[in-house]
């Protein structure tokens, strides 16, 4: 009983946006250094005072993600790019490989060239919408189990935030821009398994590249039929701003694709 009361009390001071998976390493390092400095200075006056300051300061960092208000703004404004890169704070880049995803999808008839741009072949797009329409909550669990080659009973989802996250045994194994994007990938996975024998020989990273290429080349949303529009958007994190290229459905307002604009030459 006392444990639950204590946990509830602590939760009042907790800042989920800055802790857990959202904890920012540069902000944590900066605040820890400040806290250590405060403890050191206080220790010259009082040993017990230093202990109290340390408990309060590091407790605040653990619960709230920072000690000094405005820390995200400080690291964002004053930390140079080379320093942020030490902490993995470079803008996300598309992970390329030797797998030529466009060539593969064109060879098997999923994509086709028109007016200099690639588009999803009408026959594949029609079948994709038909398969997507059959994916309900139960089929989503089964599809995720097949995609990650695990027992579906181990699969759970979290769609409360801005992204759709898939968990296996409470461990995050995949994140999508939306549930709609996730359903489209499940439909593509099921359809491609019968569309071409080559699909069975692709690795999961190669399949993920294929999913992304299909989503970005769609003209209409396979789930609701709405028109998909490309655009750019400024993403603000606690330490870095960067532009992304997006593909969103005007019908269900779902984000289907997002990629750092720096990964695409002359994008902006």
Short mmCIF file of C-alpha atoms in Angstrom, two decimals:
data_model
loop_
_atom_site.label_atom_id
_atom_site.label_comp_id
_atom_site.label_asym_id
_atom_site.label_seq_id
_atom_site.Cartn_x
_atom_site.Cartn_y
_atom_site.Cartn_z
CA UNK A 1 0.00 0.00 0.00
CA UNK A 2 2.72 2.45 1.00
CA UNK A 3 4.65 1.52 -2.16
CA UNK A 4 1.72 2.40 -4.41
CA UNK A 5 1.15 5.69 -2.58
CA UNK A 6 4.84 6.54 -2.93
CA UNK A 7 4.77 5.67 -6.67
CA UNK A 8 1.67 7.83 -7.17
CA UNK A 9 3.33 10.72 -5.37
CA UNK A 10 6.47 10.48 -7.48
CA UNK A 11 4.42 10.28 -10.69
CA UNK A 12 3.12 13.79 -9.99
CA UNK A 13 6.63 15.14 -10.51
CA UNK A 14 7.55 12.86 -13.40
CA UNK A 15 7.82 14.37 -16.90
CA UNK A 16 7.16 11.54 -19.43
CA UNK A 17 8.14 13.78 -22.35
CA UNK A 18 11.72 13.96 -21.05
CA UNK A 19 12.35 10.56 -19.42
CA UNK A 20 12.41 6.90 -20.40
CA UNK A 21 12.76 6.44 -24.17
CA UNK A 22 12.36 10.22 -24.56
CA UNK A 23 15.31 11.06 -22.29
CA UNK A 24 17.78 13.34 -24.04
CA UNK A 25 21.41 12.38 -23.40
CA UNK A 26 22.93 15.86 -23.98
CA UNK A 27 20.36 17.42 -21.62
CA UNK A 28 21.01 14.74 -19.01
CA UNK A 29 24.79 15.18 -19.24
CA UNK A 30 24.53 18.97 -18.97
CA UNK A 31 22.24 18.84 -15.95
CA UNK A 32 24.27 16.11 -14.25
CA UNK A 33 27.37 18.26 -14.60
CA UNK A 34 25.52 21.20 -13.05
CA UNK A 35 24.22 18.98 -10.24
CA UNK A 36 27.71 17.64 -9.57
CA UNK A 37 29.03 21.20 -9.42
CA UNK A 38 26.35 22.20 -6.91
CA UNK A 39 27.16 19.16 -4.76
CA UNK A 40 30.88 19.94 -4.87
CA UNK A 41 30.40 23.59 -3.87
CA UNK A 42 27.98 22.67 -1.08
CA UNK A 43 30.40 20.05 0.26
CA UNK A 44 32.86 22.82 1.21
CA UNK A 45 30.21 24.18 3.57
CA UNK A 46 28.41 21.07 4.78
CA UNK A 47 28.82 17.39 4.11
CA UNK A 48 25.19 16.63 4.92
CA UNK A 49 24.09 19.63 2.91
CA UNK A 50 25.92 18.21 -0.10
CA UNK A 51 24.11 14.89 0.33
CA UNK A 52 20.74 16.66 0.48
CA UNK A 53 21.54 18.75 -2.61
CA UNK A 54 22.70 15.64 -4.45
CA UNK A 55 19.54 13.68 -3.65
CA UNK A 56 17.30 16.57 -4.72
CA UNK A 57 19.28 17.44 -7.85
CA UNK A 58 19.81 13.93 -9.22
CA UNK A 59 16.30 12.95 -8.14
CA UNK A 60 14.92 15.81 -10.23
CA UNK A 61 16.98 14.72 -13.23
CA UNK A 62 15.77 11.12 -12.84
CA UNK A 63 12.11 12.12 -12.53
CA UNK A 64 11.92 15.12 -14.85
CA UNK A 65 14.79 14.65 -17.27
CA UNK A 66 16.46 17.91 -16.31
CA UNK A 67 17.31 20.08 -13.30
CA UNK A 68 17.50 23.57 -14.79
CA UNK A 69 14.28 24.82 -16.49
CA UNK A 70 14.82 25.60 -20.15
CA UNK A 71 17.57 23.00 -20.61
CA UNK A 72 16.22 21.74 -23.96
CA UNK A 73 16.43 25.29 -25.31
CA UNK A 74 20.00 25.66 -24.04
CA UNK A 75 21.27 22.45 -25.67
CA UNK A 76 19.31 23.18 -28.84
CA UNK A 77 20.71 26.70 -29.16
CA UNK A 78 24.26 26.41 -27.86
CA UNK A 79 25.45 22.82 -28.37
CA UNK A 80 27.34 22.63 -31.70
CA UNK A 81 26.41 19.88 -34.22
CA UNK A 82 29.69 18.01 -33.69
CA UNK A 83 28.98 17.79 -29.95
CA UNK A 84 25.38 16.62 -30.46
CA UNK A 85 26.60 13.94 -32.87
CA UNK A 86 28.63 12.40 -30.02
CA UNK A 87 25.33 11.63 -28.34
CA UNK A 88 23.62 10.30 -31.46
CA UNK A 89 21.66 13.51 -31.96
CA UNK A 90 22.26 13.87 -35.67
CA UNK A 91 19.03 14.03 -37.68
CA UNK A 92 17.81 10.55 -38.62
CA UNK A 93 19.08 9.37 -41.98
CA UNK A 94 17.71 6.71 -44.29
CA UNK A 95 19.72 3.55 -43.82
CA UNK A 96 20.79 2.58 -47.30
CA UNK A 97 22.34 -0.66 -48.43
CA UNK A 98 23.39 -2.46 -51.60
CA UNK A 99 19.80 -3.62 -52.06
CA UNK A 100 18.31 -1.71 -55.03
CA UNK A 101 14.74 -1.54 -53.83
CA UNK A 102 13.41 0.38 -56.85
CA UNK A 103 14.95 -2.09 -59.28
CA UNK A 104 13.51 -5.02 -57.35
CA UNK A 105 9.98 -3.61 -57.16
CA UNK A 106 10.02 -2.64 -60.83
CA UNK A 107 11.31 -6.07 -61.85
CA UNK A 108 8.49 -7.88 -60.05
CA UNK A 109 5.84 -5.49 -61.35
CA UNK A 110 4.99 -3.65 -58.14
CA UNK A 111 6.28 -0.27 -59.34
CA UNK A 112 6.29 1.17 -62.82
CA UNK A 113 7.79 4.28 -64.37
CA UNK A 114 5.58 7.06 -65.65
CA UNK A 115 6.45 10.66 -66.55
CA UNK A 116 9.89 10.17 -65.05
CA UNK A 117 8.54 9.16 -61.62
CA UNK A 118 7.86 5.78 -60.09
CA UNK A 119 4.30 4.82 -59.16
CA UNK A 120 2.63 1.73 -57.80
CA UNK A 121 1.28 -0.45 -60.61
CA UNK A 122 -2.56 -0.21 -60.75
CA UNK A 123 -2.98 -3.99 -60.49
CA UNK A 124 -0.87 -4.13 -57.33
CA UNK A 125 -2.54 -1.06 -55.83
CA UNK A 126 -5.99 -2.59 -56.34
CA UNK A 127 -5.00 -5.88 -54.71
CA UNK A 128 -3.24 -4.00 -51.89
CA UNK A 129 -6.46 -2.16 -51.02
CA UNK A 130 -8.41 -5.44 -51.06
CA UNK A 131 -5.97 -7.13 -48.68
CA UNK A 132 -5.78 -4.06 -46.39
CA UNK A 133 -9.58 -4.01 -46.08
CA UNK A 134 -9.45 -7.48 -44.51
CA UNK A 135 -6.94 -6.56 -41.78
CA UNK A 136 -8.79 -6.06 -38.50
CA UNK A 137 -7.35 -6.02 -34.98
CA UNK A 138 -6.95 -9.80 -34.87
CA UNK A 139 -5.32 -9.91 -38.29
CA UNK A 140 -2.97 -7.11 -37.22
CA UNK A 141 -1.67 -9.23 -34.34
CA UNK A 142 -1.25 -12.28 -36.59
CA UNK A 143 0.41 -10.19 -39.30
CA UNK A 144 2.87 -8.65 -36.85
CA UNK A 145 3.71 -12.11 -35.54
CA UNK A 146 4.43 -13.29 -39.08
CA UNK A 147 6.43 -10.17 -39.91
CA UNK A 148 8.72 -10.54 -36.90
CA UNK A 149 8.57 -14.36 -36.90
CA UNK A 150 7.21 -14.67 -33.36
CA UNK A 151 4.14 -16.16 -31.71
CA UNK A 152 1.28 -13.63 -32.09
CA UNK A 153 0.49 -14.07 -28.38
CA UNK A 154 3.70 -12.18 -27.64
CA UNK A 155 2.66 -9.16 -29.74
CA UNK A 156 1.10 -5.95 -28.39
CA UNK A 157 0.62 -2.45 -29.81
CA UNK A 158 0.83 1.12 -28.56
CA UNK A 159 -0.92 3.79 -30.61
CA UNK A 160 -1.40 6.43 -27.92
CA UNK A 161 1.48 8.60 -29.12
CA UNK A 162 2.26 10.15 -32.51
CA UNK A 163 3.49 6.80 -33.87
CA UNK A 164 2.29 3.18 -33.95
CA UNK A 165 4.64 0.93 -31.99
CA UNK A 166 4.81 -2.86 -32.04
CA UNK A 167 6.04 -4.70 -28.96
CA UNK A 168 7.17 -8.30 -28.52
CA UNK A 169 7.27 -9.32 -24.85
CA UNK A 170 7.03 -5.61 -23.90
CA UNK A 171 10.12 -4.77 -26.00
CA UNK A 172 9.70 -2.32 -28.88
CA UNK A 173 10.54 -4.03 -32.19
CA UNK A 174 9.11 -1.62 -34.74
CA UNK A 175 7.63 1.86 -35.12
CA UNK A 176 5.36 3.17 -37.87
CA UNK A 177 4.22 6.68 -38.69
CA UNK A 178 0.61 5.59 -38.02
CA UNK A 179 -1.59 2.52 -37.70
CA UNK A 180 -2.62 3.03 -41.33
CA UNK A 181 1.04 2.82 -42.43
CA UNK A 182 1.38 -0.35 -40.36
CA UNK A 183 -1.72 -1.93 -41.97
CA UNK A 184 -0.43 -1.05 -45.44
CA UNK A 185 2.86 -2.81 -44.68
CA UNK A 186 1.07 -5.89 -43.37
CA UNK A 187 -1.06 -5.98 -46.51
CA UNK A 188 2.03 -5.55 -48.71
CA UNK A 189 3.82 -8.33 -46.83
CA UNK A 190 0.91 -10.73 -47.32
CA UNK A 191 0.42 -9.77 -50.96
CA UNK A 192 4.10 -9.90 -51.95
CA UNK A 193 4.43 -13.39 -50.48
CA UNK A 194 2.18 -14.64 -53.27
CA UNK A 195 3.15 -12.00 -55.81
CA UNK A 196 6.78 -13.08 -56.25
CA UNK A 197 8.95 -15.99 -55.08
CA UNK A 198 11.80 -13.52 -54.48
CA UNK A 199 10.01 -12.06 -51.45
CA UNK A 200 10.76 -15.11 -49.30
CA UNK A 201 14.51 -14.58 -49.83
CA UNK A 202 14.63 -10.93 -48.71
CA UNK A 203 15.89 -9.95 -45.26
CA UNK A 204 13.73 -7.91 -42.89
CA UNK A 205 15.69 -4.67 -43.60
CA UNK A 206 15.21 -5.25 -47.35
CA UNK A 207 11.50 -5.84 -46.82
CA UNK A 208 11.27 -2.67 -44.74
CA UNK A 209 12.85 -0.71 -47.58
CA UNK A 210 10.32 -2.23 -49.95
CA UNK A 211 7.43 -1.27 -47.67
CA UNK A 212 8.66 2.32 -47.47
CA UNK A 213 9.12 2.56 -51.25
CA UNK A 214 5.59 1.29 -51.84
CA UNK A 215 4.04 3.72 -49.38
CA UNK A 216 5.84 6.74 -50.77
CA UNK A 217 4.82 5.85 -54.34
CA UNK A 218 1.10 5.39 -53.63
CA UNK A 219 -1.37 7.86 -55.11
CA UNK A 220 -4.30 6.78 -52.94
CA UNK A 221 -4.56 5.38 -49.43
CA UNK A 222 -5.26 1.62 -49.57
CA UNK A 223 -7.19 1.85 -46.29
CA UNK A 224 -9.63 4.72 -46.92
CA UNK A 225 -9.09 5.56 -50.60
CA UNK A 226 -8.12 9.16 -49.89
CA UNK A 227 -5.59 11.07 -51.98
CA UNK A 228 -2.01 11.00 -50.70
CA UNK A 229 -0.07 14.24 -50.77
CA UNK A 230 3.67 14.82 -50.41
CA UNK A 231 4.95 17.70 -48.35
CA UNK A 232 7.73 18.95 -46.09
CA UNK A 233 7.62 19.64 -42.39
CA UNK A 234 9.95 21.06 -39.78
CA UNK A 235 10.48 18.61 -36.93
CA UNK A 236 11.56 20.14 -33.63
CA UNK A 237 13.34 17.99 -31.08
CA UNK A 238 14.85 19.17 -27.82
CA UNK A 239 18.29 19.51 -29.40
CA UNK A 240 17.83 19.77 -33.15
CA UNK A 241 15.45 21.02 -35.84
CA UNK A 242 15.35 19.33 -39.25
CA UNK A 243 13.07 19.12 -42.26
CA UNK A 244 11.35 15.89 -43.26
CA UNK A 245 9.57 14.86 -46.45
CA UNK A 246 6.16 13.45 -45.65
CA UNK A 247 3.41 11.50 -47.39
CA UNK A 248 -0.01 11.91 -45.76
CA UNK A 249 -3.54 10.85 -46.62
CA UNK A 250 -6.00 13.71 -47.08
CA UNK A 251 -8.87 11.34 -46.27
CA UNK A 252 -8.02 9.67 -42.96
CA UNK A 253 -5.28 12.26 -42.20
CA UNK A 254 -2.78 9.47 -41.50
CA UNK A 255 0.97 9.93 -41.94
CA UNK A 256 2.17 7.19 -44.28
CA UNK A 257 5.81 8.09 -44.74
CA UNK A 258 8.47 10.35 -43.30
CA UNK A 259 12.14 10.74 -44.20
CA UNK A 260 14.81 13.25 -43.34
CA UNK A 261 15.01 15.73 -46.23
CA UNK A 262 18.84 15.68 -46.03
CA UNK A 263 18.67 12.10 -47.32
CA UNK A 264 17.06 13.31 -50.55
CA UNK A 265 19.23 15.57 -52.74
CA UNK A 266 17.64 18.93 -53.64
CA UNK A 267 14.58 18.09 -51.54
CA UNK A 268 14.33 21.54 -50.00
#
